Every structure is written in C-alpha cells, then in structure tokens.
Short mmCIF file of C-alpha atoms in Angstrom, two decimals:
data_model
loop_
_atom_site.label_atom_id
_atom_site.label_comp_id
_atom_site.label_asym_id
_atom_site.label_seq_id
_atom_site.Cartn_x
_atom_site.Cartn_y
_atom_site.Cartn_z
CA UNK A 48 0.15 -0.12 0.10
CA UNK A 49 1.42 3.54 -0.90
CA UNK A 50 0.43 7.18 -0.36
CA UNK A 51 -0.11 9.03 -3.65
CA UNK A 52 -0.25 12.68 -4.25
CA UNK A 53 -1.75 13.90 -7.41
CA UNK A 54 -1.18 17.37 -9.07
CA UNK A 55 -4.27 17.96 -11.17
CA UNK A 56 -3.98 20.87 -13.59
CA UNK A 57 -1.38 23.23 -13.80
CA UNK A 58 -2.07 24.73 -10.56
CA UNK A 59 -1.99 21.41 -8.70
CA UNK A 60 1.25 20.59 -10.60
CA UNK A 61 2.84 23.70 -9.50
CA UNK A 62 2.25 22.85 -5.96
CA UNK A 63 3.28 19.17 -6.37
CA UNK A 64 6.52 20.35 -7.70
CA UNK A 65 7.10 22.78 -4.64
CA UNK A 66 6.51 19.97 -2.30
CA UNK A 67 9.04 17.67 -4.24
CA UNK A 68 11.62 20.48 -4.01
CA UNK A 69 10.99 20.72 -0.34
CA UNK A 70 10.94 16.96 0.50
CA UNK A 71 13.55 15.90 -2.24
CA UNK A 72 11.65 12.79 -2.93
CA UNK A 73 9.01 12.36 -5.66
CA UNK A 74 8.03 8.96 -4.71
CA UNK A 75 4.22 8.62 -4.90
CA UNK A 76 3.84 11.93 -6.95
CA UNK A 77 1.64 12.06 -9.95
CA UNK A 78 1.19 15.10 -12.45
CA UNK A 79 -2.03 14.98 -14.73
CA UNK A 80 -3.11 17.73 -17.08
CA UNK A 81 -4.28 18.09 -20.88
CA UNK A 82 -1.44 20.53 -21.54
CA UNK A 83 1.85 19.00 -22.63
CA UNK A 84 4.01 21.84 -21.47
CA UNK A 85 2.64 21.27 -17.60
CA UNK A 86 3.22 17.76 -17.66
CA UNK A 87 6.53 17.46 -19.18
CA UNK A 88 7.92 20.30 -17.14
CA UNK A 89 6.95 18.57 -13.87
CA UNK A 90 9.27 16.95 -11.43
CA UNK A 91 6.51 14.20 -10.64
CA UNK A 92 7.68 10.41 -10.61
CA UNK A 93 4.60 9.71 -12.69
CA UNK A 94 2.88 11.81 -15.59
CA UNK A 95 -0.20 11.56 -17.55
CA UNK A 96 -1.12 13.75 -20.52
CA UNK A 97 -4.76 13.50 -21.01
CA UNK A 98 -6.21 12.47 -24.29
CA UNK A 99 -3.54 13.97 -26.47
CA UNK A 100 -5.29 12.32 -29.60
CA UNK A 101 -8.30 14.64 -28.82
CA UNK A 102 -6.73 18.00 -27.68
CA UNK A 103 -3.28 17.36 -29.06
CA UNK A 104 -1.64 18.62 -25.67
CA UNK A 105 -2.97 22.00 -25.77
CA UNK A 106 -5.67 21.48 -22.86
CA UNK A 107 -9.35 22.09 -22.83
CA UNK A 108 -9.53 25.96 -22.79
CA UNK A 109 -11.89 26.07 -19.76
CA UNK A 110 -14.58 23.55 -21.05
CA UNK A 111 -15.89 21.24 -18.41
CA UNK A 112 -17.54 19.42 -21.21
CA UNK A 113 -14.25 18.73 -23.10
CA UNK A 114 -12.48 18.12 -19.86
CA UNK A 115 -15.10 15.44 -19.03
CA UNK A 116 -14.26 13.63 -22.61
CA UNK A 117 -10.43 13.80 -21.77
CA UNK A 118 -10.85 12.42 -18.46
CA UNK A 119 -13.24 9.70 -19.95
CA UNK A 120 -10.55 8.52 -22.40
CA UNK A 121 -8.20 7.97 -19.66
CA UNK A 122 -10.59 6.46 -17.16
CA UNK A 123 -8.54 3.06 -16.90
CA UNK A 124 -5.25 4.81 -16.26
CA UNK A 125 -6.79 6.95 -13.77
CA UNK A 126 -8.29 3.70 -12.15
CA UNK A 127 -5.10 1.95 -12.12
CA UNK A 128 -3.58 5.09 -9.92
CA UNK A 129 -5.57 3.99 -7.02
CA UNK A 130 -4.51 0.38 -7.20
CA UNK A 131 -2.60 -0.37 -3.99
CA UNK A 132 -3.35 3.16 -2.85
CA UNK A 133 -3.85 3.48 0.95
CA UNK A 134 -4.04 7.57 1.08
CA UNK A 135 -4.91 9.97 -1.72
CA UNK A 136 -4.18 13.65 -1.85
CA UNK A 137 -5.39 15.84 -4.60
CA UNK A 138 -3.98 19.31 -5.45
CA UNK A 139 -5.77 21.27 -7.60
CA UNK A 140 -6.87 24.82 -8.87
CA UNK A 141 -10.90 25.38 -8.95
CA UNK A 142 -10.75 27.93 -11.74
CA UNK A 143 -9.48 25.87 -14.45
CA UNK A 144 -11.62 22.93 -16.03
CA UNK A 145 -9.17 20.04 -16.31
CA UNK A 146 -7.86 20.13 -12.61
CA UNK A 147 -11.19 20.45 -11.11
CA UNK A 148 -12.58 17.69 -13.47
CA UNK A 149 -9.79 15.31 -12.67
CA UNK A 150 -10.24 16.05 -8.95
CA UNK A 151 -13.91 15.46 -9.03
CA UNK A 152 -13.34 12.14 -10.84
CA UNK A 153 -10.44 10.77 -8.73
CA UNK A 154 -12.26 11.61 -5.49
CA UNK A 155 -15.24 9.92 -6.45
CA UNK A 156 -13.26 6.80 -7.58
CA UNK A 157 -11.42 6.83 -4.16
CA UNK A 158 -14.18 7.40 -1.82
CA UNK A 159 -16.04 4.43 -3.74
CA UNK A 160 -13.20 2.24 -2.62
CA UNK A 161 -13.11 3.72 0.78
CA UNK A 162 -9.56 5.21 0.43
CA UNK A 163 -9.18 8.15 2.66
CA UNK A 164 -8.66 11.08 0.59
CA UNK A 165 -7.96 14.96 1.12
CA UNK A 166 -8.24 17.70 -1.52
CA UNK A 167 -6.27 20.79 -1.30
CA UNK A 168 -7.73 23.35 -3.94
CA UNK A 169 -7.06 26.97 -4.83
CA UNK A 170 -9.86 29.43 -5.25
CA UNK A 171 -9.89 31.92 -8.28
CA UNK A 172 -7.89 35.02 -7.96
CA UNK A 173 -10.03 38.16 -6.93
CA UNK A 174 -9.53 39.70 -10.30
CA UNK A 175 -11.07 36.64 -12.32
CA UNK A 176 -14.32 36.88 -14.20
CA UNK A 177 -17.55 36.18 -12.54
CA UNK A 178 -17.92 33.05 -14.72
CA UNK A 179 -14.78 31.41 -13.16
CA UNK A 180 -15.82 32.06 -10.00
CA UNK A 181 -19.39 30.43 -10.37
CA UNK A 182 -17.60 27.52 -12.03
CA UNK A 183 -15.10 27.12 -8.95
CA UNK A 184 -18.15 27.14 -6.76
CA UNK A 185 -19.87 24.18 -8.94
CA UNK A 186 -16.84 22.48 -8.72
CA UNK A 187 -16.20 22.83 -5.17
CA UNK A 188 -19.84 21.54 -4.40
CA UNK A 189 -19.53 18.58 -6.58
CA UNK A 190 -16.62 17.04 -4.32
CA UNK A 191 -17.91 13.93 -2.38
CA UNK A 192 -18.90 14.78 1.19
CA UNK A 193 -16.62 11.97 2.56
CA UNK A 194 -13.50 13.54 1.25
CA UNK A 195 -11.64 16.16 3.45
CA UNK A 196 -11.83 19.57 1.67
CA UNK A 197 -9.24 22.51 2.00
CA UNK A 198 -9.72 25.77 0.18
CA UNK A 199 -6.85 28.11 -0.06
CA UNK A 200 -7.39 31.71 -0.48
CA UNK A 201 -5.53 33.35 -3.54
CA UNK A 202 -6.31 36.79 -2.08
CA UNK A 203 -2.96 37.65 -0.63
CA UNK A 204 -1.07 37.28 -4.00
CA UNK A 205 -2.86 40.29 -5.07
CA UNK A 206 -3.37 42.58 -2.23
CA UNK A 207 -6.00 45.34 -2.28
CA UNK A 208 -4.91 48.99 -2.61
CA UNK A 209 -1.45 48.21 -3.95
CA UNK A 210 -0.23 48.16 -7.53
CA UNK A 211 2.60 45.45 -7.15
CA UNK A 212 4.97 44.71 -10.13
CA UNK A 213 4.77 41.46 -12.02
CA UNK A 214 7.90 40.15 -10.19
CA UNK A 215 6.12 40.87 -6.63
CA UNK A 216 2.99 39.00 -7.75
CA UNK A 217 4.85 36.02 -8.92
CA UNK A 218 6.78 36.04 -5.54
CA UNK A 219 3.79 36.11 -3.51
CA UNK A 220 2.22 33.09 -5.56
CA UNK A 221 5.34 31.25 -5.23
CA UNK A 222 5.42 31.64 -1.59
CA UNK A 223 1.79 30.52 -1.34
CA UNK A 224 2.51 27.37 -3.35
CA UNK A 225 5.57 26.59 -1.06
CA UNK A 226 3.42 27.06 1.89
CA UNK A 227 1.00 24.65 0.77
CA UNK A 228 3.74 22.46 -0.24
CA UNK A 229 4.92 22.08 3.28
CA UNK A 230 1.36 21.11 4.35
CA UNK A 231 1.44 18.53 1.44
CA UNK A 232 4.81 17.28 3.48
CA UNK A 233 2.95 17.00 6.54
CA UNK A 234 -0.20 15.26 5.24
CA UNK A 235 2.35 12.60 4.04
CA UNK A 236 4.01 12.31 7.19
CA UNK A 237 0.72 11.96 8.86
CA UNK A 238 -0.49 9.43 6.45
CA UNK A 239 2.55 7.39 7.22
CA UNK A 240 2.72 7.89 10.90
CA UNK A 241 5.90 10.05 10.88
CA UNK A 242 3.98 13.04 12.38
CA UNK A 243 1.60 12.84 15.36
CA UNK A 244 -0.63 15.21 17.52
CA UNK A 245 0.98 16.05 20.46
CA UNK A 246 -1.74 18.58 21.47
CA UNK A 247 -5.59 18.41 21.12
CA UNK A 248 -8.04 20.94 22.33
CA UNK A 249 -11.96 21.56 21.96
CA UNK A 250 -12.74 18.07 20.84
CA UNK A 251 -11.03 18.17 17.57
CA UNK A 252 -10.32 14.87 15.67
CA UNK A 253 -7.01 13.21 16.10
CA UNK A 254 -6.18 13.91 12.50
CA UNK A 255 -6.45 17.65 10.95
CA UNK A 256 -7.39 15.80 7.78
CA UNK A 257 -9.88 13.72 8.82
CA UNK A 258 -12.66 12.30 6.43
CA UNK A 259 -15.70 14.79 5.79
CA UNK A 260 -13.98 17.86 6.88
CA UNK A 261 -14.35 21.06 4.97
CA UNK A 262 -12.09 24.15 5.76
CA UNK A 263 -12.44 27.34 3.79
CA UNK A 264 -10.34 30.62 3.59
CA UNK A 265 -7.26 28.35 4.35
CA UNK A 266 -4.07 30.73 4.95
CA UNK A 267 -0.75 29.21 5.81
CA UNK A 268 2.13 30.97 7.80
CA UNK A 269 5.52 29.74 8.53
CA UNK A 270 8.83 30.82 9.94
CA UNK A 271 12.28 29.16 9.98
CA UNK A 272 15.73 30.13 11.43
CA UNK A 273 18.61 28.87 13.16
CA UNK A 274 16.88 29.30 16.76
CA UNK A 275 13.58 27.58 16.46
CA UNK A 276 12.61 28.37 20.04
CA UNK A 277 12.22 32.03 18.98
CA UNK A 278 11.59 32.39 15.29
CA UNK A 279 8.21 30.32 14.98
CA UNK A 280 6.77 32.83 17.67
CA UNK A 281 7.94 35.78 16.07
CA UNK A 282 5.11 35.21 13.66
CA UNK A 283 2.56 36.20 16.27
CA UNK A 284 3.57 39.65 16.03
CA UNK A 285 2.77 40.02 12.01
CA UNK A 286 -0.53 42.02 11.61
CA UNK A 287 -1.43 39.64 8.51
CA UNK A 288 -0.75 36.40 11.03
CA UNK A 289 -3.04 38.22 13.69
CA UNK A 290 -6.10 39.08 11.30
CA UNK A 291 -6.11 35.55 9.89
CA UNK A 292 -6.18 34.04 13.35
CA UNK A 293 -8.90 36.52 14.49
CA UNK A 294 -11.14 35.54 11.66
CA UNK A 295 -10.61 31.68 12.04
CA UNK A 296 -12.42 29.04 13.85
CA UNK A 297 -9.86 26.23 12.86
CA UNK A 298 -6.31 26.19 13.70
CA UNK A 299 -3.46 23.64 13.31
CA UNK A 300 -0.03 24.56 14.49
CA UNK A 301 3.35 22.48 13.85
CA UNK A 302 6.95 22.76 15.23
CA UNK A 303 9.89 20.94 14.18
CA UNK A 304 12.97 21.87 16.21
CA UNK A 305 16.19 20.35 17.55
CA UNK A 306 14.78 20.37 21.07
CA UNK A 307 11.73 18.85 22.64
CA UNK A 308 8.93 20.56 20.99
CA UNK A 309 6.78 20.61 24.37
CA UNK A 310 8.56 23.50 25.69
CA UNK A 311 7.45 25.78 22.90
CA UNK A 312 4.05 24.13 22.78
CA UNK A 313 2.39 25.81 25.96
CA UNK A 314 3.73 29.30 24.99
CA UNK A 315 2.44 29.17 21.52
CA UNK A 316 -1.03 27.70 22.61
CA UNK A 317 -1.23 30.71 25.00
CA UNK A 318 -0.71 33.14 22.25
CA UNK A 319 -3.09 31.36 20.08
CA UNK A 320 -5.73 31.44 22.66
CA UNK A 321 -5.56 35.30 22.75
CA UNK A 322 -5.79 35.78 19.12
CA UNK A 323 -8.26 33.14 18.00
CA UNK A 324 -11.92 33.24 18.71
CA UNK A 325 -12.90 31.56 22.14
CA UNK A 326 -13.82 28.12 21.75
CA UNK A 327 -11.60 27.51 18.69
CA UNK A 328 -9.90 24.04 18.87
CA UNK A 329 -6.26 23.93 18.29
CA UNK A 330 -4.16 20.99 17.10
CA UNK A 331 -0.58 20.99 17.57
CA UNK A 332 1.35 18.70 15.59
CA UNK A 333 5.04 17.15 16.33
CA UNK A 334 7.35 14.80 14.56
CA UNK A 335 8.53 11.51 16.01
CA UNK A 336 12.25 11.82 15.91
CA UNK A 337 13.02 9.75 12.63
CA UNK A 338 14.91 12.32 10.73
CA UNK A 339 17.09 15.25 11.07
CA UNK A 340 15.27 18.28 12.31
CA UNK A 341 14.54 21.37 10.36
CA UNK A 342 13.90 24.24 12.49
CA UNK A 343 10.68 25.77 11.70
CA UNK A 344 7.13 26.48 12.82
CA UNK A 345 4.03 26.26 10.30
CA UNK A 346 0.38 27.30 10.94
CA UNK A 347 -2.86 26.86 9.15
CA UNK A 348 -6.08 28.94 9.67
CA UNK A 349 -9.28 28.54 8.30
CA UNK A 350 -13.16 28.31 8.78
CA UNK A 351 -14.93 25.11 9.06
CA UNK A 352 -18.17 24.42 7.02
CA UNK A 353 -20.47 21.64 7.49
CA UNK A 354 -20.24 19.03 4.65
CA UNK A 355 -23.95 17.72 4.58
CA UNK A 356 -24.91 15.58 1.64
CA UNK A 357 -26.61 17.63 -0.81
CA UNK A 358 -29.63 15.12 -0.86
CA UNK A 359 -30.12 15.57 2.79
CA UNK A 360 -33.61 16.93 3.34
CA UNK A 361 -35.86 17.73 6.45
CA UNK A 362 -38.22 15.00 7.80
CA UNK A 363 -41.07 17.10 6.88
CA UNK A 364 -39.62 17.55 3.28
CA UNK A 365 -38.90 14.23 3.07
CA UNK A 366 -42.61 12.89 3.69
CA UNK A 367 -44.13 15.47 1.43
CA UNK A 368 -45.54 13.86 -1.70
CA UNK A 369 -44.44 15.22 -5.11
CA UNK A 370 -46.89 17.17 -6.98
CA UNK A 371 -47.01 17.20 -10.66
CA UNK A 372 -46.98 20.17 -12.82
CA UNK A 373 -50.86 20.15 -13.13
CA UNK A 374 -51.07 20.44 -9.32
CA UNK A 375 -48.91 23.27 -8.81
CA UNK A 376 -50.77 26.50 -8.00
CA UNK A 377 -50.78 28.89 -10.80
CA UNK A 378 -51.26 32.79 -10.32
CA UNK A 379 -54.05 34.43 -12.07
CA UNK A 380 -52.63 36.67 -14.91
CA UNK A 381 -52.79 40.35 -14.46
CA UNK A 382 -55.67 41.73 -16.09
CA UNK A 383 -54.77 44.11 -19.35
CA UNK A 384 -56.47 46.97 -20.65
CA UNK A 385 -58.21 46.50 -24.17
CA UNK A 386 -60.10 48.80 -26.02
CA UNK A 387 -61.73 50.56 -22.93
CA UNK A 388 -62.69 47.65 -20.99
CA UNK A 389 -60.61 45.33 -18.42
CA UNK A 390 -60.42 41.71 -19.17
CA UNK A 391 -58.78 39.08 -16.72
CA UNK A 392 -57.56 35.89 -17.93
CA UNK A 393 -58.54 32.65 -15.84
CA UNK A 394 -56.12 31.21 -13.75
CA UNK A 395 -55.69 27.83 -15.74
CA UNK A 396 -54.67 29.66 -19.01
CA UNK A 397 -50.67 30.19 -19.34
CA UNK A 398 -49.41 33.61 -18.74
CA UNK A 399 -49.86 36.33 -21.50
CA UNK A 400 -52.24 33.87 -23.51
CA UNK A 401 -53.93 35.85 -26.03
CA UNK A 402 -57.05 35.20 -28.16
CA UNK A 403 -57.59 38.58 -29.90
CA UNK A 404 -55.35 40.95 -31.11
CA UNK A 405 -54.37 44.22 -28.89
CA UNK A 406 -55.57 47.33 -30.50
CA UNK A 407 -54.89 50.67 -29.54
CA UNK A 408 -56.19 53.86 -31.63
CA UNK A 409 -56.92 51.42 -34.69
CA UNK A 410 -53.18 50.11 -34.55
CA UNK A 411 -52.30 46.43 -33.74
CA UNK A 412 -49.68 46.70 -31.06
CA UNK A 413 -48.84 42.78 -31.66
CA UNK A 414 -47.06 44.17 -34.90
CA UNK A 415 -43.49 45.37 -33.99
CA UNK A 416 -43.20 49.34 -34.03
CA UNK A 417 -40.71 48.99 -36.93
CA UNK A 418 -43.16 47.10 -39.19
CA UNK A 419 -45.99 49.56 -38.36
CA UNK A 420 -43.86 52.66 -38.72
CA UNK A 421 -45.06 54.61 -42.18
CA UNK A 422 -42.81 54.50 -45.10
CA UNK A 423 -41.11 51.49 -43.55
CA UNK A 424 -39.76 48.82 -46.22
CA UNK A 425 -41.49 46.17 -43.77
CA UNK A 426 -44.73 47.84 -43.82
CA UNK A 427 -46.19 45.49 -46.32
CA UNK A 428 -44.83 42.27 -44.97
#
C-alpha cells in the first residue's frame, strides 16, 4: 500500500513540484493535465497527459464538457492510479476546468473504494471573471462529502490597494505554493505515521485531515531560522498573521526543532488563545524523531463548514408527496386594458395567453413598431 499525491491541472502541478523540491523525494507523486508543457515540465515521478489524440496537448480551454471527455478517455489509467493506494491527496485549482474535473473524478473513485482522501484546492484570484468564480463554486460542491476539502485563498497574492509589479505577484504566488507544499509534506508524514498530534483541544479529531472535513479561506504561515525556540513565535507579531487568526475558527500548528517541542508548545497555545475566537479548537502537531530536524514553525488557519450531503432533506420535506405540474398553483394573470374594457385571464390559462389582437387607436400593438412605422420597407410584410 502506498500514499499517492496527485497534481491535477497546472495549479496543482505547481504545488506538487514545490513539495518535491522541499522533500527531495518524488515518490508517490503523479502529475496529470491536458497541456503538454505542464506535464512534461513537472518533477513528478509519474505523469499523465490527458487525451493527446483529442486535444493534441493543448488543454481544454476552460470547457468542462471537453475536460470530462478527456478524463473519460483516460478512465482506465486513472483507475490504475488507485491500485494499492492507502491514502490519496489531490492538489488542484478550481478556476481551471481540467484540474477540477480530474479532482472530482478521482475523489469519487477513491471514496467508492473507501480510500482516505483529502483535497487541497485553490480558489480563483479576486480579479478573475464572475463566470470562473461561479464555475469554481460548482466544482467545489461536486466533491464527495466523504473527502476532506481544504480551500486555499489566493487573495494575499494580489493585495488590495496596491499596484505591485509582476515580480512581486509571482513571488507571492510562489510563497503561497511553497506554503501549501509544506502542508503536503505534513499530510504525507501524518498518513505514514511520521507526524503525530501532541496537543489537542476543543474535541477536535485526532487528524487535522479527517474524512468529511471542509475548511474554507485557508491561510498558511511559516517561519524558519537557526533558533526555532524564538523564530516561529515571531510570527505572532505580524499583522496579517493576527488578522487571519482573529477571523478563523480552525487552527493547526506544527513545530520542528532540535530540542523537545513541548517547551514551545505551551507558549504558542497561550498566544493562539489570545488571538483566536473563543472556543476554537487548536491542534498542535509534532514529528517523531525519525529524521534530522529542520527548525521551523508552520500554521494553518481557516473556517470550518459543515459538509452535509446535498440530498439531505428535513423530515417534513422528505415525507411531502411530490406534485405534478398540473397540481402546482398558478397565479392569475394580471388583467390588461383592451379597447376600454378590463379583461382578466382565467387562472388555468398560460401567462400572457391571447385570443384577440391588442388594438389601440386602430393600431395592432402585436405588430412590432418598426413594421408599423409609416414608410417602412417592412410595412407590407
């Protein structure tokens, strides 16, 4: 049995590559996209170019229908990806069609096989078109409720009230991808037993990535330096860190030091308790001493959302008999003024049903004005 990490679409592949650079181990990694440049340039151990005979390696250009056709052609290869898989993590962006479609198809297959599944997904940038944001919301709601879903905000990449250069935006995007890459590394270590929970409050689950969990507006922060007993806690003085903590109701912290992490744990918990809303559960993770320590602290903030099945209905609604269209109430149509007398249509007639022409001062108003206009070349038609 193996742990699999899939980068779906170009956004997911970018994070996958950041994790491979961090961990220096592509084992279990899988890059999947319809664009040849994204797949060939990846550092992943395994790669899949979707339906090259259909789109020629050019992608689906945002078409969900075309993306599903591509995924359908590679159904068997995606099925084989889950063979012997013990845990699955999918990385994707929701603005693009290919990544979201692959993530949905894979998560449905893995949940069907009862494979623990987590999804790290990026929301569209704030400046993207309304159509892409709506498509992202639809894609988000199509993921199975049994999979844990973490939605990462892209708002910090383009900050409001500023006009950064291209280099600044690219640096912030790389920082965001690198931060999520560190959580990918932690997810793999938790799945393989290398990282464990050392502090749990508020009745939270033993794993921060437990099945069925949904966390929105995720923000990641980290600090590293030669003295881990001070550098991670310096984060608490940053304004963006404090703002993210104050608006969150979900928090996971991780410390990796050359010394015992328990000395830092109590101080960090006290500081977090001052920033987080009252009653917010805090999970602190620590690594079992299985590898040389890399001094750093890592935090994830977000908002928990219930993931009820979309077909779940109230008992009253579930017991209500379904009515046919003929049984549904129809409002009476509004009366219209016709040649000096008021006529009301019966309730059973279709709205705006007409039996005679609408005449006003000798003109038939049902004929468009451009045809009624004197001298019009359409007047005789």
